[in-house]
Amino acid sequence: MAVFSPPQVLDDRQQLAVTAATEPPVLVNEASLAVVDDYILSQESIEQFSRPGSPVPLERTATLPPPQIAPDLVGLSKAFPIRLQSRATTALSSYSAPSNATSAGSAPNSVASTATNSALSTAVSTSPASSVSSAPTVNTDSKKSLKLISKTKSRSRIPPAISSVGSPDIKSLLGKILKNYDPFGRPYTSTYNNAFIDADMDDDSITVFDDYSVDAESTGGDQDDEDGEMDRFLAQKKQYFILSFAGKPIFSMHGSDDLISAHMGIIQALAAGFEQPSEENFATETVPDQLRFFTAGTTTFAVSVEDPLILVAISKLGETEGQLRTQLDALHTQLLSALTKAQIVKVFKGRTNFDLRKLLGGAETFLRALTREMAFGSPAILLNAIECVRLRNSVRDRINLALLKGRTASLLYGLVVADGRLVSVIRPKKHSLHPPDLQVIFSMLFHNNTFHDGREHWIPICLPKFNNRGFLHAYIVFFRPKVALVLISANKDSFYELRKSKEDILENFEQENCFAPIDLAVKLVRYRTADIGVPAIQHFLYKSRGNVQFTMPNFEPHFPDRKSQHELMLLYRRLHAAIHTRHTHLKVLYVSRGNWVALAWATHSFEVYCVAGAATSKATLAQGMDTIIAWVKREESRLFISNGAVSGLSFSTKEFFSSLTSLAIYT
Amino acid sequence: MSAMDSAPSAPKPSASVKLVLLGEAAVGKSSLVLRFVSNDFQENKEPTIGAAFLTQKCSLPTRTIKFEIWDTAGQERFASLAPMYYRNAQAALVVYDLTKPTSLIKARHWVSELHAQASPKIVIALVGNKLDLCNDGSEGEDAEDDRRKVSTEEGKKFAEEEGLLFFETSAKTAANVEEVFLSIAAKIPEELVNKRAAGARAGRAGAGERGVDLEANNENGAQGCAC
């Protein structure tokens, strides 16, 4: 068993289909559905997949674009059109018979959404299954890209069907296609264009107002001296809400209570409009519809109904529904880590009007830190993967051994985490760790100061992907300024035992000389692209799908400040979105814009995103990516943790889960 | 400081004393501890999650007390974990906010819960924190700045009724903070110290301790079922 169990958030159509086919239908529950979607995917279609014996379509293509709602569609009075629209598209997307949309039709679409600044030159599209090849106008430039494909062909064992188009052709082609394509007849220049170029993290920056803000203002109530506040609130590029199904605010990234309550009301009304009054949502066959996603002008809204909660992500940064949904899942996981699913369901049972904020008890800090991080652009959440500290095998082995020698009977998981990156993990034989659970822990540890006071902490924590019904207990201590030891147990009385364990582990570290490499890893942060022989590449992300881990070089020297890092992350988001658009076979993407050129490539085993300066030639970029892939392959055992230290303890799952603590609630 | 004046030459008996801080959220429990342990103060501290554990030695004329301090989170959602911290505790600091009357009500709850469920010999100190926000002395000039909502008499009376130590402190200005811990250390019964010291040498998981554990577990279990 791998150290990390495969993600429950599947960003790949095929993975979903395979999972659904091999597991009994009951396992395909609402929670996993909500995050699987790229956009609307109804319950029926999933059940169709999961029905044993029924043929599993590996790929579905649709002729419809993502549901677009007219820009002025916000506000209660206008809820009805949205409803109609969404129901219609839901019905359509649940129609799972594969339609005949060609890759030529869908691939340029995603290209257009990414490379809007017209500097687009080449799009290479490979299809694992079909061999559709259209408009084979190969110009000299794109031959380099072709070379890249053929080089890597043997590695991925995917017979690539290449369709390569020269730039003048694709531009005119795109214009035509998209004019016919967009039901609202909008020009294909992306609505997100501005957000991409101007995006900054200045919380007080006020940008152009759109219809949404005007509408919202008129519903906002008294405006006298709150105009400024409202302006700032509406100008935010990113917003997250958590509210109860009754519309009570639970969390809001920005804005005071007065400001947000109207918005919460609207969202509640919209979401509730889709729910049928059936009680047994998941069990019965008549599954209620759910509001998933809508846009208003350049603002996108993703809604996730996690009974009895509604989570909303609002973005003006041009993120896709899939990306927003991954973020909502992370937010939900963070909330559950403080309260458990069982507890939330319990407090709302019979009193839908319950104010959950009373119970959050300090968890707002973590939610706020996480939303800040996600708005900035977290590679870990974007890729849904974990980053590890690059260490020599012998060093990692020594650390693992030190952990193993110091472990005690009630230890479930042990982690050494340096500055948000995993150094080492110890786990029982039969239990893997889930990346979302780890992200929750990392976010708590490193994105706020709660645990940085040098004290020893003993906290109840729920790891929702491990078990969302009960609490585990975590012993947390920062034994170095940026390095934490986390020991997790199911026994709430094991504090002194784990404390002793910590002393033993640190003593082992001392004896085995483990501190120096950890300190060095913190000091150097990561590696530089120059170190691995690709100085032309300014930055890259490499995700190993099998390990559910990613690696990247330092942001410095090319992206030294938060602003440029944020812009880089936006670029990655766009690349990620293009390459993960459903219904396309686009797997290699070259983008050129203002200051950068970028190359992205996704296969079954990895995803790579490379960014270089605008002057870099395609050949250099492609070569750089090749070098990176080869280097990662060579360094795999240092960059990724494939197994971790297995403690050999085996917990009986049933007995173990029944021992989890549940916090009594006095309300 | 009188407590520190004693001659360090003679080996004094030393003992570990488990001390737990209880009280409503944001009354200043962590700040009191920070002042006592590091003689430091932070504005806008982030709320404690679960509980933080730390140790601090306190030297008395006749003995040395090593405090094992459990700084618990005041938030409601952690309330049911409290028995885990106050069981076996020899001392408790029940903290309220002088500017917030509801926090004294919460403090009363904690005191009665301690009397009902904690070790009968537990030393409890009632502490009204945020004295810096109260402007008792200077009546003339800044009287309107006085944010005190709980009178000294009210706290004192409650403490006398329940047989508690009583202090009004400011973690910010350090007023009375040291005194709270020294008084608690002084009030720990001698025989308890000796017994604890012996117990500590024999190992943490002493038989006596375990006995209390079981009892506390049972009570805890009963509570769990009730919900």
Tab-separated table of N, CA and C in Angstrom, chain A residues 558-620:
chain	number	residue	atom	x	y	z
A	558	HIS	N	13.363	34.268	-9.857
A	558	HIS	CA	12.520	34.883	-10.877
A	558	HIS	C	11.206	35.412	-10.321
A	559	PHE	N	10.772	34.834	-9.218
A	559	PHE	CA	9.504	35.266	-8.641
A	559	PHE	C	9.726	35.598	-7.167
A	560	PRO	N	10.394	36.710	-6.913
A	560	PRO	CA	10.866	36.975	-5.553
A	560	PRO	C	9.775	37.458	-4.590
A	561	ASP	N	8.718	38.084	-5.104
A	561	ASP	CA	7.745	38.663	-4.172
A	561	ASP	C	6.390	37.985	-4.310
A	562	ARG	N	5.539	38.287	-3.360
A	562	ARG	CA	4.225	37.656	-3.309
A	562	ARG	C	3.427	37.930	-4.585
A	563	LYS	N	3.582	39.147	-5.111
A	563	LYS	CA	2.771	39.518	-6.269
A	563	LYS	C	3.134	38.665	-7.485
A	564	SER	N	4.446	38.556	-7.739
A	564	SER	CA	4.836	37.773	-8.911
A	564	SER	C	4.538	36.292	-8.692
A	565	GLN	N	4.635	35.857	-7.443
A	565	GLN	CA	4.309	34.454	-7.167
A	565	GLN	C	2.829	34.201	-7.407
A	566	HIS	N	2.036	35.188	-6.999
A	566	HIS	CA	0.592	35.053	-7.209
A	566	HIS	C	0.284	34.992	-8.703
A	567	GLU	N	0.957	35.822	-9.473
A	567	GLU	CA	0.729	35.819	-10.916
A	567	GLU	C	1.164	34.495	-11.526
A	568	LEU	N	2.259	33.979	-11.032
A	568	LEU	CA	2.719	32.674	-11.507
A	568	LEU	C	1.674	31.603	-11.202
A	569	MET	N	1.145	31.673	-9.981
A	569	MET	CA	0.145	30.676	-9.602
A	569	MET	C	-1.106	30.808	-10.466
A	570	LEU	N	-1.446	32.039	-10.829
A	570	LEU	CA	-2.588	32.224	-11.728
A	570	LEU	C	-2.324	31.570	-13.079
A	571	LEU	N	-1.100	31.730	-13.549
A	571	LEU	CA	-0.742	31.107	-14.814
A	571	LEU	C	-0.868	29.588	-14.715
A	572	TYR	N	-0.374	29.043	-13.606
A	572	TYR	CA	-0.498	27.596	-13.407
A	572	TYR	C	-1.956	27.169	-13.385
A	573	ARG	N	-2.784	28.000	-12.756
A	573	ARG	CA	-4.196	27.656	-12.698
A	573	ARG	C	-4.789	27.601	-14.096
A	574	ARG	N	-4.383	28.555	-14.932
A	574	ARG	CA	-4.921	28.565	-16.283
A	574	ARG	C	-4.440	27.340	-17.062
A	575	LEU	N	-3.175	27.014	-16.914
A	575	LEU	CA	-2.637	25.836	-17.600
A	575	LEU	C	-3.347	24.579	-17.117
A	576	HIS	N	-3.483	24.510	-15.795
A	576	HIS	CA	-4.141	23.355	-15.194
A	576	HIS	C	-5.571	23.235	-15.714
A	577	ALA	N	-6.250	24.373	-15.775
A	577	ALA	CA	-7.634	24.363	-16.235
A	577	ALA	C	-7.714	23.859	-17.674
A	578	ALA	N	-6.801	24.363	-18.517
A	578	ALA	CA	-6.858	23.995	-19.923
A	578	ALA	C	-6.614	22.508	-20.106
A	579	ILE	N	-5.698	22.007	-19.334
A	579	ILE	CA	-5.295	20.634	-19.556
A	579	ILE	C	-6.249	19.653	-18.876
A	580	HIS	N	-7.061	20.188	-17.954
A	580	HIS	CA	-8.026	19.336	-17.284
A	580	HIS	C	-9.452	19.586	-17.736
A	581	THR	N	-9.607	20.400	-18.774
A	581	THR	CA	-10.961	20.581	-19.260
A	581	THR	C	-11.495	19.237	-19.705
A	582	ARG	N	-12.658	18.932	-19.216
A	582	ARG	CA	-13.239	17.665	-19.657
A	582	ARG	C	-13.633	17.779	-21.103
A	583	HIS	N	-13.840	16.704	-21.703
A	583	HIS	CA	-14.300	16.626	-23.090
A	583	HIS	C	-13.242	17.131	-24.058
A	584	THR	N	-12.023	17.239	-23.613
A	584	THR	CA	-10.981	17.538	-24.581
A	584	THR	C	-9.912	16.475	-24.460
A	585	HIS	N	-9.151	16.373	-25.507
A	585	HIS	CA	-8.038	15.437	-25.454
A	585	HIS	C	-6.738	16.186	-25.388
A	586	LEU	N	-6.842	17.432	-25.032
A	586	LEU	CA	-5.655	18.257	-24.990
A	586	LEU	C	-4.743	17.777	-23.862
A	587	LYS	N	-3.559	17.380	-24.194
A	587	LYS	CA	-2.660	16.898	-23.164
A	587	LYS	C	-1.344	17.659	-23.137
A	588	VAL	N	-1.009	18.292	-24.253
A	588	VAL	CA	0.189	19.134	-24.266
A	588	VAL	C	-0.231	20.517	-24.705
A	589	LEU	N	0.247	21.500	-24.003
A	589	LEU	CA	-0.219	22.852	-24.280
A	589	LEU	C	0.952	23.807	-24.225
A	590	TYR	N	1.058	24.616	-25.267
A	590	TYR	CA	2.088	25.639	-25.267
A	590	TYR	C	1.395	26.988	-25.265
A	591	VAL	N	1.792	27.843	-24.382
A	591	VAL	CA	1.164	29.151	-24.267
A	591	VAL	C	2.242	30.206	-24.242
A	592	SER	N	2.007	31.277	-24.954
A	592	SER	CA	2.934	32.389	-24.910
A	592	SER	C	2.139	33.647	-24.621
A	593	ARG	N	2.592	34.402	-23.661
A	593	ARG	CA	1.920	35.656	-23.374
A	593	ARG	C	2.949	36.621	-22.819
A	594	GLY	N	2.573	37.886	-22.767
A	594	GLY	CA	3.426	38.952	-22.274
A	594	GLY	C	4.843	38.556	-21.897
A	595	ASN	N	5.039	38.205	-20.651
A	595	ASN	CA	6.390	37.995	-20.158
A	595	ASN	C	6.829	36.539	-20.157
A	596	TRP	N	5.914	35.667	-20.411
A	596	TRP	CA	6.226	34.270	-20.215
A	596	TRP	C	5.863	33.413	-21.411
A	597	VAL	N	6.556	32.302	-21.527
A	597	VAL	CA	6.030	31.202	-22.325
A	597	VAL	C	5.891	30.025	-21.376
A	598	ALA	N	4.938	29.175	-21.635
A	598	ALA	CA	4.687	28.068	-20.724
A	598	ALA	C	4.333	26.819	-21.504
A	599	LEU	N	4.682	25.712	-20.933
A	599	LEU	CA	4.400	24.430	-21.554
A	599	LEU	C	3.816	23.513	-20.482
A	600	ALA	N	2.730	22.884	-20.795
A	600	ALA	CA	2.110	21.966	-19.845
A	600	ALA	C	1.881	20.630	-20.526
A	601	TRP	N	2.029	19.594	-19.758
A	601	TRP	CA	1.860	18.262	-20.313
A	601	TRP	C	1.297	17.340	-19.243
A	602	ALA	N	0.252	16.629	-19.581
A	602	ALA	CA	-0.329	15.693	-18.636
A	602	ALA	C	-0.363	14.301	-19.234
A	603	THR	N	0.081	13.331	-18.475
A	603	THR	CA	-0.063	11.944	-18.885
A	603	THR	C	-0.730	11.201	-17.742
A	604	HIS	N	-0.807	9.890	-17.878
A	604	HIS	CA	-1.449	9.128	-16.815
A	604	HIS	C	-0.610	9.087	-15.553
A	605	SER	N	0.678	9.273	-15.702
A	605	SER	CA	1.503	9.127	-14.498
A	605	SER	C	2.001	10.454	-13.954
A	606	PHE	N	1.980	11.508	-14.749
A	606	PHE	CA	2.454	12.782	-14.202
A	606	PHE	C	1.834	13.964	-14.925
A	607	GLU	N	1.970	15.124	-14.301
A	607	GLU	CA	1.618	16.389	-14.929
A	607	GLU	C	2.810	17.317	-14.751
A	608	VAL	N	3.196	18.010	-15.822
A	608	VAL	CA	4.300	18.969	-15.701
A	608	VAL	C	3.838	20.311	-16.244
A	609	TYR	N	4.227	21.351	-15.548
A	609	TYR	CA	3.959	22.707	-16.010
A	609	TYR	C	5.271	23.477	-15.902
A	610	CYS	N	5.730	24.012	-17.040
A	610	CYS	CA	6.994	24.745	-17.049
A	610	CYS	C	6.746	26.180	-17.473
A	611	VAL	N	7.450	27.088	-16.854
A	611	VAL	CA	7.335	28.494	-17.218
A	611	VAL	C	8.729	29.042	-17.481
A	612	ALA	N	8.875	29.782	-18.577
A	612	ALA	CA	10.169	30.387	-18.902
A	612	ALA	C	9.935	31.806	-19.391
A	613	GLY	N	11.027	32.550	-19.506
A	613	GLY	CA	10.928	33.928	-19.974
A	613	GLY	C	10.450	33.982	-21.416
A	614	ALA	N	9.917	35.135	-21.821
A	614	ALA	CA	9.283	35.234	-23.132
A	614	ALA	C	10.269	34.987	-24.272
A	615	ALA	N	11.536	35.251	-24.008
A	615	ALA	CA	12.521	35.109	-25.073
A	615	ALA	C	12.905	33.657	-25.331
A	616	THR	N	12.456	32.786	-24.464
A	616	THR	CA	12.849	31.396	-24.602
A	616	THR	C	12.190	30.761	-25.819
A	617	SER	N	12.978	30.051	-26.576
A	617	SER	CA	12.413	29.405	-27.762
A	617	SER	C	11.663	28.152	-27.355
A	618	LYS	N	10.802	27.742	-28.231
A	618	LYS	CA	10.031	26.532	-27.944
A	618	LYS	C	10.950	25.337	-27.761
A	619	ALA	N	12.004	25.306	-28.577
A	619	ALA	CA	12.919	24.169	-28.487
A	619	ALA	C	13.538	24.094	-27.098
A	620	THR	N	13.982	25.242	-26.599
A	620	THR	CA	14.601	25.261	-25.284
A	620	THR	C	13.593	24.845	-24.215
